[in-house]
Short mmCIF file of N, CA, C and O and ligand atoms in Angstrom, two decimals:
data_model
loop_
_atom_site.label_atom_id
_atom_site.label_comp_id
_atom_site.label_asym_id
_atom_site.label_seq_id
_atom_site.Cartn_x
_atom_site.Cartn_y
_atom_site.Cartn_z
N MET A 1 49.13 270.57 259.43
CA MET A 1 47.86 270.40 258.72
C MET A 1 47.19 269.08 259.11
O MET A 1 46.00 269.01 259.32
N LEU A 2 48.03 268.01 259.17
CA LEU A 2 47.48 266.70 259.53
C LEU A 2 46.92 266.72 260.94
O LEU A 2 45.82 266.21 261.19
N ARG A 3 47.66 267.32 261.87
CA ARG A 3 47.20 267.34 263.26
C ARG A 3 45.92 268.15 263.38
O ARG A 3 45.00 267.77 264.09
N GLU A 4 45.84 269.28 262.67
CA GLU A 4 44.63 270.09 262.72
C GLU A 4 43.42 269.30 262.22
O GLU A 4 42.31 269.47 262.70
N ALA A 5 43.65 268.44 261.24
CA ALA A 5 42.55 267.63 260.70
C ALA A 5 42.34 266.36 261.53
O ALA A 5 41.55 265.50 261.15
N GLU A 6 43.07 266.25 262.64
CA GLU A 6 42.98 265.10 263.53
C GLU A 6 43.31 263.80 262.81
O GLU A 6 42.68 262.77 263.02
N LEU A 7 44.31 263.87 261.95
CA LEU A 7 44.82 262.68 261.27
C LEU A 7 46.18 262.36 261.87
O LEU A 7 46.94 263.26 262.19
N ARG A 8 46.46 261.06 262.01
CA ARG A 8 47.75 260.65 262.50
C ARG A 8 48.82 261.06 261.49
O ARG A 8 48.62 260.97 260.29
N VAL A 9 49.94 261.57 262.01
CA VAL A 9 51.02 261.99 261.13
C VAL A 9 51.87 260.77 260.77
O VAL A 9 52.46 260.14 261.64
N THR A 10 51.86 260.42 259.48
CA THR A 10 52.70 259.30 259.03
C THR A 10 53.62 259.82 257.92
O THR A 10 53.34 260.85 257.31
N ARG A 11 54.70 259.09 257.70
CA ARG A 11 55.65 259.51 256.65
C ARG A 11 54.96 259.52 255.30
O ARG A 11 55.21 260.38 254.46
N GLN A 12 54.07 258.54 255.08
CA GLN A 12 53.38 258.48 253.78
C GLN A 12 52.48 259.68 253.57
O GLN A 12 52.45 260.28 252.51
N ARG A 13 51.73 260.02 254.62
CA ARG A 13 50.84 261.18 254.49
C ARG A 13 51.64 262.46 254.27
O ARG A 13 51.27 263.30 253.45
N LEU A 14 52.75 262.61 255.01
CA LEU A 14 53.58 263.79 254.83
C LEU A 14 54.14 263.86 253.41
O LEU A 14 54.13 264.91 252.77
N ALA A 15 54.58 262.69 252.91
CA ALA A 15 55.17 262.67 251.57
C ALA A 15 54.13 263.00 250.50
O ALA A 15 54.42 263.75 249.56
N VAL A 16 52.91 262.49 250.65
CA VAL A 16 51.86 262.76 249.67
C VAL A 16 51.48 264.24 249.72
O VAL A 16 51.37 264.91 248.69
N LEU A 17 51.31 264.77 250.94
CA LEU A 17 50.96 266.18 251.08
C LEU A 17 52.01 267.07 250.42
O LEU A 17 51.67 268.00 249.68
N SER A 18 53.28 266.80 250.68
CA SER A 18 54.29 267.70 250.13
C SER A 18 54.44 267.51 248.63
O SER A 18 54.73 268.47 247.92
N ALA A 19 54.18 266.29 248.13
CA ALA A 19 54.21 266.09 246.68
C ALA A 19 53.14 266.93 245.99
O ALA A 19 53.39 267.56 244.95
N VAL A 20 51.93 266.96 246.57
CA VAL A 20 50.84 267.72 245.95
C VAL A 20 51.07 269.22 246.13
O VAL A 20 50.78 270.02 245.24
N HIS A 21 51.64 269.62 247.29
CA HIS A 21 51.99 271.02 247.50
C HIS A 21 52.96 271.50 246.43
O HIS A 21 52.83 272.59 245.89
N ALA A 22 53.96 270.65 246.15
CA ALA A 22 55.02 271.04 245.23
C ALA A 22 54.50 271.13 243.80
O ALA A 22 54.92 271.99 243.03
N ARG A 23 53.59 270.22 243.45
CA ARG A 23 53.06 270.23 242.08
C ARG A 23 51.54 270.13 242.11
O ARG A 23 50.98 269.03 242.04
N PRO A 24 50.86 271.28 242.20
CA PRO A 24 49.39 271.27 242.22
C PRO A 24 48.83 270.63 240.95
O PRO A 24 49.46 270.72 239.89
N HIS A 25 47.66 270.02 241.06
CA HIS A 25 46.97 269.36 239.95
C HIS A 25 47.72 268.12 239.47
O HIS A 25 47.64 267.76 238.30
N SER A 26 48.47 267.49 240.38
CA SER A 26 49.15 266.24 240.02
C SER A 26 48.15 265.10 239.93
O SER A 26 47.21 265.05 240.72
N ASP A 27 48.37 264.18 239.00
CA ASP A 27 47.55 262.98 238.98
C ASP A 27 48.19 261.93 239.91
O ASP A 27 49.30 262.12 240.41
N THR A 28 47.45 260.84 240.13
CA THR A 28 47.92 259.83 241.09
C THR A 28 49.30 259.29 240.71
O THR A 28 50.17 259.15 241.57
N ASP A 29 49.52 259.01 239.42
CA ASP A 29 50.80 258.45 239.01
C ASP A 29 51.97 259.38 239.32
O ASP A 29 53.02 258.93 239.77
N SER A 30 51.80 260.68 239.09
CA SER A 30 52.94 261.55 239.37
C SER A 30 53.14 261.74 240.87
O SER A 30 54.27 261.92 241.33
N VAL A 31 52.04 261.69 241.66
CA VAL A 31 52.20 261.72 243.12
C VAL A 31 53.00 260.50 243.56
O VAL A 31 53.95 260.62 244.35
N ILE A 32 52.67 259.32 243.01
CA ILE A 32 53.40 258.11 243.38
C ILE A 32 54.89 258.24 243.02
O ILE A 32 55.76 257.92 243.83
N ARG A 33 55.17 258.74 241.82
CA ARG A 33 56.58 258.91 241.41
C ARG A 33 57.33 259.81 242.38
O ARG A 33 58.44 259.49 242.81
N THR A 34 56.71 260.94 242.77
CA THR A 34 57.37 261.87 243.68
C THR A 34 57.56 261.24 245.06
O THR A 34 58.63 261.35 245.65
N VAL A 35 56.51 260.58 245.57
CA VAL A 35 56.59 259.98 246.90
C VAL A 35 57.67 258.89 246.93
O VAL A 35 58.41 258.76 247.91
N ARG A 36 57.82 258.16 245.84
CA ARG A 36 58.81 257.07 245.80
C ARG A 36 60.25 257.57 245.81
O ARG A 36 61.17 256.79 246.09
N GLN A 37 60.46 258.83 245.52
CA GLN A 37 61.81 259.37 245.64
C GLN A 37 62.27 259.34 247.10
O GLN A 37 63.45 259.16 247.39
N ASP A 38 61.31 259.52 248.03
CA ASP A 38 61.64 259.46 249.46
C ASP A 38 61.35 258.10 250.08
O ASP A 38 62.07 257.65 250.96
N LEU A 39 60.26 257.48 249.64
CA LEU A 39 59.83 256.21 250.21
C LEU A 39 59.71 255.19 249.07
O LEU A 39 58.62 254.93 248.58
N PRO A 40 60.83 254.62 248.64
CA PRO A 40 60.84 253.78 247.43
C PRO A 40 59.91 252.57 247.50
O PRO A 40 59.47 252.08 246.47
N GLU A 41 59.61 252.10 248.70
CA GLU A 41 58.85 250.86 248.82
C GLU A 41 57.34 251.11 248.90
O GLU A 41 56.57 250.16 249.00
N VAL A 42 56.90 252.35 248.81
CA VAL A 42 55.47 252.64 249.00
C VAL A 42 54.65 252.05 247.84
O VAL A 42 55.08 252.10 246.68
N SER A 43 53.50 251.47 248.16
CA SER A 43 52.69 250.84 247.12
C SER A 43 51.71 251.84 246.50
O SER A 43 51.39 252.86 247.09
N HIS A 44 51.27 251.49 245.31
CA HIS A 44 50.26 252.27 244.60
C HIS A 44 49.02 252.42 245.48
O HIS A 44 48.47 253.51 245.65
N GLN A 45 48.60 251.30 246.08
CA GLN A 45 47.39 251.30 246.90
C GLN A 45 47.54 252.22 248.12
O GLN A 45 46.61 252.91 248.51
N ALA A 46 48.73 252.21 248.72
CA ALA A 46 48.96 253.04 249.90
C ALA A 46 48.81 254.53 249.55
O ALA A 46 48.16 255.29 250.26
N VAL A 47 49.39 254.92 248.42
CA VAL A 47 49.28 256.32 248.00
C VAL A 47 47.83 256.66 247.68
O VAL A 47 47.32 257.72 248.06
N TYR A 48 47.17 255.73 247.01
CA TYR A 48 45.76 255.92 246.68
C TYR A 48 44.93 256.13 247.95
O TYR A 48 44.10 257.04 248.03
N ASP A 49 45.18 255.28 248.97
CA ASP A 49 44.45 255.40 250.24
C ASP A 49 44.73 256.73 250.93
O ASP A 49 43.83 257.36 251.49
N VAL A 50 46.00 257.15 250.90
CA VAL A 50 46.36 258.42 251.55
C VAL A 50 45.67 259.58 250.83
O VAL A 50 45.11 260.48 251.46
N LEU A 51 45.68 259.55 249.49
CA LEU A 51 45.01 260.62 248.74
C LEU A 51 43.53 260.70 249.12
O LEU A 51 42.98 261.78 249.29
N LYS A 52 42.93 259.53 249.27
CA LYS A 52 41.51 259.47 249.61
C LYS A 52 41.27 260.03 251.02
O LYS A 52 40.34 260.81 251.24
N ALA A 53 42.13 259.64 251.96
CA ALA A 53 41.98 260.11 253.35
C ALA A 53 42.19 261.62 253.44
O ALA A 53 41.42 262.33 254.10
N LEU A 54 43.20 262.12 252.74
CA LEU A 54 43.49 263.56 252.81
C LEU A 54 42.40 264.36 252.11
O LEU A 54 42.05 265.46 252.55
N THR A 55 41.84 263.82 251.04
CA THR A 55 40.74 264.50 250.36
C THR A 55 39.50 264.51 251.25
O THR A 55 38.83 265.53 251.39
N GLY A 56 39.24 263.36 251.90
CA GLY A 56 38.10 263.27 252.80
C GLY A 56 38.21 264.22 253.97
O GLY A 56 37.20 264.75 254.46
N ALA A 57 39.43 264.47 254.43
CA ALA A 57 39.65 265.37 255.56
C ALA A 57 39.69 266.84 255.13
O ALA A 57 39.84 267.72 255.96
N GLY A 58 39.60 267.08 253.83
CA GLY A 58 39.59 268.45 253.34
C GLY A 58 40.97 269.06 253.17
O GLY A 58 41.11 270.26 252.93
N LEU A 59 42.02 268.24 253.30
CA LEU A 59 43.38 268.77 253.13
C LEU A 59 43.77 268.83 251.66
O LEU A 59 44.64 269.60 251.27
N LEU A 60 43.15 267.98 250.87
CA LEU A 60 43.38 268.01 249.43
C LEU A 60 42.04 268.13 248.73
O LEU A 60 41.01 267.71 249.26
N ARG A 61 42.08 268.67 247.53
CA ARG A 61 40.88 268.74 246.72
C ARG A 61 41.13 267.92 245.46
O ARG A 61 42.22 267.96 244.89
N ARG A 62 40.12 267.15 245.09
CA ARG A 62 40.23 266.29 243.93
C ARG A 62 39.44 266.94 242.82
O ARG A 62 38.27 267.29 243.00
N ILE A 63 40.03 267.10 241.67
CA ILE A 63 39.29 267.61 240.52
C ILE A 63 39.45 266.60 239.40
O ILE A 63 40.43 265.86 239.33
N GLU A 64 38.48 266.57 238.53
CA GLU A 64 38.54 265.60 237.43
C GLU A 64 37.89 266.21 236.20
O GLU A 64 36.72 265.93 235.91
N PRO A 65 38.63 267.05 235.48
CA PRO A 65 38.07 267.65 234.27
C PRO A 65 37.69 266.55 233.28
O PRO A 65 38.34 265.50 233.26
N ALA A 66 36.66 266.77 232.49
CA ALA A 66 36.22 265.76 231.52
C ALA A 66 37.39 265.31 230.67
O ALA A 66 38.19 266.12 230.19
N GLY A 67 37.55 264.01 230.50
CA GLY A 67 38.62 263.48 229.67
C GLY A 67 39.96 263.38 230.37
O GLY A 67 40.94 262.93 229.80
N SER A 68 40.02 263.80 231.64
CA SER A 68 41.28 263.75 232.38
C SER A 68 41.16 262.77 233.53
O SER A 68 40.06 262.46 233.97
N VAL A 69 42.28 262.25 234.00
CA VAL A 69 42.26 261.45 235.22
C VAL A 69 42.09 262.40 236.41
O VAL A 69 42.22 263.60 236.26
N ALA A 70 41.81 261.83 237.59
CA ALA A 70 41.67 262.66 238.78
C ALA A 70 42.99 263.36 239.09
O ALA A 70 44.06 262.79 238.93
N ARG A 71 42.89 264.58 239.53
CA ARG A 71 44.07 265.35 239.91
C ARG A 71 43.83 265.94 241.28
O ARG A 71 42.69 266.17 241.66
N TYR A 72 44.93 266.19 241.98
CA TYR A 72 44.83 266.65 243.37
C TYR A 72 45.57 267.95 243.56
O TYR A 72 46.58 268.21 242.91
N GLU A 73 45.05 268.78 244.48
CA GLU A 73 45.71 270.03 244.81
C GLU A 73 45.52 270.32 246.28
O GLU A 73 44.60 269.80 246.92
N SER A 74 46.41 271.12 246.83
CA SER A 74 46.35 271.43 248.26
C SER A 74 45.64 272.76 248.50
O SER A 74 45.45 273.15 249.64
N ARG A 75 45.28 273.47 247.45
CA ARG A 75 44.53 274.71 247.61
C ARG A 75 43.05 274.33 247.73
O ARG A 75 42.38 274.05 246.73
N THR A 76 42.55 274.28 248.96
CA THR A 76 41.18 273.80 249.21
C THR A 76 40.33 274.89 249.84
O THR A 76 40.85 275.87 250.37
N GLY A 77 39.05 274.70 249.79
CA GLY A 77 38.13 275.53 250.57
C GLY A 77 37.84 276.90 250.00
O GLY A 77 37.05 277.64 250.57
N ASP A 78 38.48 277.28 248.88
CA ASP A 78 38.23 278.62 248.35
C ASP A 78 37.40 278.57 247.08
O ASP A 78 37.15 279.60 246.46
N ASN A 79 36.95 277.38 246.70
CA ASN A 79 36.07 277.23 245.53
C ASN A 79 36.65 277.85 244.27
O ASN A 79 35.92 278.38 243.44
N HIS A 80 37.99 277.82 244.11
CA HIS A 80 38.54 278.40 242.88
C HIS A 80 38.25 277.45 241.69
O HIS A 80 37.88 276.30 241.88
N HIS A 81 38.38 278.00 240.53
CA HIS A 81 38.05 277.25 239.32
C HIS A 81 39.31 276.88 238.56
O HIS A 81 40.41 277.21 238.99
N HIS A 82 39.14 276.23 237.43
CA HIS A 82 40.29 275.78 236.65
C HIS A 82 40.11 276.08 235.18
O HIS A 82 39.00 276.09 234.68
N VAL A 83 41.23 276.34 234.54
CA VAL A 83 41.23 276.49 233.09
C VAL A 83 42.08 275.34 232.55
O VAL A 83 43.15 275.03 233.08
N VAL A 84 41.56 274.65 231.54
CA VAL A 84 42.22 273.46 231.01
C VAL A 84 42.51 273.65 229.53
O VAL A 84 41.65 274.13 228.77
N CYS A 85 43.73 273.29 229.13
CA CYS A 85 44.10 273.39 227.71
C CYS A 85 43.58 272.16 226.97
O CYS A 85 43.86 271.03 227.35
N ARG A 86 42.82 272.39 225.90
CA ARG A 86 42.27 271.27 225.12
C ARG A 86 43.37 270.51 224.41
O ARG A 86 43.21 269.34 224.06
N SER A 87 44.47 271.16 224.16
CA SER A 87 45.52 270.54 223.37
C SER A 87 46.47 269.69 224.23
O SER A 87 46.67 268.52 223.97
N CYS A 88 47.06 270.26 225.30
CA CYS A 88 48.06 269.51 226.07
C CYS A 88 47.55 269.10 227.45
O CYS A 88 48.23 268.38 228.17
N GLY A 89 46.37 269.56 227.84
CA GLY A 89 45.81 269.16 229.13
C GLY A 89 46.35 269.94 230.31
O GLY A 89 46.06 269.60 231.47
N ALA A 90 47.14 270.98 230.06
CA ALA A 90 47.65 271.81 231.15
C ALA A 90 46.48 272.40 231.95
O ALA A 90 45.44 272.73 231.37
N ILE A 91 46.66 272.51 233.27
CA ILE A 91 45.60 273.02 234.14
C ILE A 91 46.16 274.17 234.96
O ILE A 91 47.28 274.09 235.47
N ALA A 92 45.39 275.25 235.08
CA ALA A 92 45.80 276.36 235.93
C ALA A 92 44.63 276.80 236.79
O ALA A 92 43.47 276.54 236.46
N ASP A 93 44.94 277.43 237.93
CA ASP A 93 43.91 277.94 238.83
C ASP A 93 43.35 279.25 238.32
O ASP A 93 44.07 280.08 237.78
N VAL A 94 42.05 279.45 238.52
CA VAL A 94 41.39 280.70 238.19
C VAL A 94 40.50 281.07 239.37
O VAL A 94 39.71 280.24 239.83
N ASP A 95 40.65 282.27 239.90
CA ASP A 95 39.78 282.69 240.99
C ASP A 95 38.38 282.93 240.46
O ASP A 95 38.17 283.11 239.26
N CYS A 96 37.41 282.94 241.37
CA CYS A 96 36.04 283.26 240.97
C CYS A 96 36.02 284.61 240.27
O CYS A 96 36.79 285.51 240.62
N ALA A 97 35.15 284.74 239.28
CA ALA A 97 35.15 285.94 238.45
C ALA A 97 34.72 287.18 239.24
O ALA A 97 35.18 288.28 238.97
N VAL A 98 33.84 287.01 240.22
CA VAL A 98 33.38 288.15 241.02
C VAL A 98 33.52 287.83 242.49
O VAL A 98 32.83 286.95 242.99
N GLY A 99 34.40 288.55 243.18
CA GLY A 99 34.48 288.48 244.64
C GLY A 99 34.73 287.10 245.21
O GLY A 99 35.35 286.26 244.56
N HIS A 100 34.21 286.85 246.39
CA HIS A 100 34.55 285.65 247.15
C HIS A 100 33.49 284.56 246.95
O HIS A 100 32.34 284.71 247.38
N THR A 101 33.87 283.47 246.32
CA THR A 101 33.03 282.30 246.06
C THR A 101 31.56 282.62 245.74
O THR A 101 30.65 282.04 246.32
N PRO A 102 31.32 283.59 244.83
CA PRO A 102 29.93 283.96 244.53
C PRO A 102 29.20 282.84 243.80
O PRO A 102 27.98 282.76 243.83
N CYS A 103 29.96 281.96 243.15
CA CYS A 103 29.34 280.92 242.35
C CYS A 103 28.58 279.91 243.21
O CYS A 103 27.84 279.07 242.70
N LEU A 104 28.79 279.96 244.55
CA LEU A 104 28.07 279.05 245.43
C LEU A 104 26.61 279.45 245.59
O LEU A 104 25.80 278.67 246.09
N THR A 105 26.30 280.69 245.20
CA THR A 105 24.92 281.13 245.30
C THR A 105 24.21 280.80 243.99
O THR A 105 24.27 281.55 243.03
N ALA A 106 23.58 279.65 243.96
CA ALA A 106 22.90 279.23 242.74
C ALA A 106 21.63 280.05 242.55
O ALA A 106 21.03 280.52 243.52
N SER A 107 21.21 280.21 241.29
CA SER A 107 19.99 280.97 241.05
C SER A 107 18.79 280.24 241.65
O SER A 107 17.82 280.85 242.06
N ASP A 108 18.88 278.91 241.73
CA ASP A 108 17.85 278.12 242.39
C ASP A 108 18.56 276.91 242.96
O ASP A 108 19.06 276.07 242.22
N ASP A 109 18.63 276.81 244.31
CA ASP A 109 19.40 275.71 244.91
C ASP A 109 18.63 274.40 244.96
O ASP A 109 19.15 273.38 245.39
N ARG A 110 17.35 274.42 244.52
CA ARG A 110 16.54 273.20 244.48
C ARG A 110 16.48 272.49 245.82
O ARG A 110 16.36 271.26 245.87
N GLY A 111 16.67 273.24 246.91
CA GLY A 111 16.60 272.66 248.23
C GLY A 111 17.88 271.98 248.68
O GLY A 111 17.95 271.43 249.78
N PHE A 112 18.92 272.02 247.84
CA PHE A 112 20.20 271.40 248.21
C PHE A 112 21.00 272.37 249.07
O PHE A 112 20.93 273.58 248.87
N ALA A 113 21.79 271.84 250.01
CA ALA A 113 22.78 272.66 250.72
C ALA A 113 24.06 272.61 249.89
O ALA A 113 24.79 271.62 249.92
N ILE A 114 24.31 273.65 249.13
CA ILE A 114 25.43 273.63 248.18
C ILE A 114 26.72 274.03 248.88
O ILE A 114 26.76 275.02 249.60
N ASP A 115 27.79 273.23 248.69
CA ASP A 115 29.07 273.60 249.30
C ASP A 115 30.20 273.75 248.28
O ASP A 115 31.31 274.10 248.62
N GLU A 116 29.92 273.47 247.03
CA GLU A 116 30.98 273.63 246.04
C GLU A 116 30.38 273.86 244.67
O GLU A 116 29.35 273.28 244.33
N ALA A 117 31.01 274.75 243.93
CA ALA A 117 30.64 274.93 242.53
C ALA A 117 31.88 274.66 241.71
O ALA A 117 32.97 275.12 242.05
N GLU A 118 31.75 273.88 240.67
CA GLU A 118 32.92 273.53 239.89
C GLU A 118 32.78 274.14 238.51
O GLU A 118 31.88 273.79 237.76
N VAL A 119 33.67 275.07 238.21
CA VAL A 119 33.65 275.70 236.90
C VAL A 119 34.94 275.33 236.19
O VAL A 119 36.02 275.45 236.74
N THR A 120 34.83 274.81 234.98
CA THR A 120 36.01 274.52 234.19
C THR A 120 35.97 275.33 232.90
O THR A 120 35.02 275.22 232.13
N TYR A 121 36.97 276.16 232.71
CA TYR A 121 37.10 276.91 231.47
C TYR A 121 37.97 276.07 230.54
O TYR A 121 38.97 275.50 230.97
N TRP A 122 37.60 275.98 229.28
CA TRP A 122 38.37 275.22 228.32
C TRP A 122 38.94 276.15 227.28
O TRP A 122 38.29 277.11 226.87
N GLY A 123 40.15 275.88 226.83
CA GLY A 123 40.75 276.73 225.80
C GLY A 123 42.09 276.18 225.39
O GLY A 123 42.35 274.98 225.52
N THR A 124 42.95 277.06 224.91
CA THR A 124 44.29 276.67 224.46
C THR A 124 45.31 277.45 225.29
O THR A 124 45.20 278.67 225.39
N CYS A 125 46.25 276.76 225.90
CA CYS A 125 47.23 277.45 226.74
C CYS A 125 48.19 278.25 225.87
O CYS A 125 48.25 278.05 224.65
N SER A 126 48.96 279.13 226.50
CA SER A 126 49.79 280.03 225.72
C SER A 126 50.88 279.28 224.94
O SER A 126 51.16 279.63 223.79
N SER A 127 51.45 278.22 225.53
CA SER A 127 52.51 277.54 224.75
C SER A 127 51.92 276.77 223.59
O SER A 127 52.55 276.68 222.53
N CYS A 128 50.72 276.21 223.74
CA CYS A 128 50.10 275.52 222.59
C CYS A 128 49.69 276.52 221.51
O CYS A 128 49.82 276.21 220.32
N SER A 129 49.19 277.68 221.88
CA SER A 129 48.77 278.62 220.83
C SER A 129 49.99 279.21 220.13
O SER A 129 49.92 279.54 218.95
N THR A 130 51.13 279.30 220.81
CA THR A 130 52.36 279.77 220.15
C THR A 130 52.85 278.72 219.15
O THR A 130 53.25 279.06 218.03
N THR A 131 52.81 277.45 219.55
CA THR A 131 53.30 276.37 218.69
C THR A 131 52.51 276.28 217.39
O THR A 131 53.08 276.09 216.31
N SER A 132 51.18 276.44 217.50
CA SER A 132 50.35 276.22 216.31
C SER A 132 50.37 277.41 215.36
O SER A 132 50.06 277.25 214.19
N SER A 133 50.74 278.59 215.84
CA SER A 133 50.70 279.76 214.94
C SER A 133 52.00 279.91 214.16
O SER A 133 53.02 279.39 214.52
ZN1 ZN B 1 48.50 273.47 226.01
ZN1 ZN B 2 43.51 274.39 241.49
#
């Protein structure tokens, strides 16, 4: 993936990529924790820079639901949406409701070249709704 994106392959980049692959929607702190299992000396700033580079290259997607810190995932380019639990903050992927990325076709694009539509569904996840009932 790194070579295809014309990025130099480094241990830090590999570690960050596989951390996000293993746990989609990870925030920066949990990516750092996972990466440090393999590279104990890696700095917060280094991981932050790698996340930024990989996101810029399109290998990672950054999402930031209201009230949440930024989270990263390796499922990119398909414009999928997210459902977020109001109670525990759990996040799950949701495909577009109709066919392939139809949400990119705005009713009026206002002259913008649109490349992403971000839809966030809010609700209560199944384990939170079980606990409260
Ligand atoms: Zn929940
Ligand atoms: Zn996702």
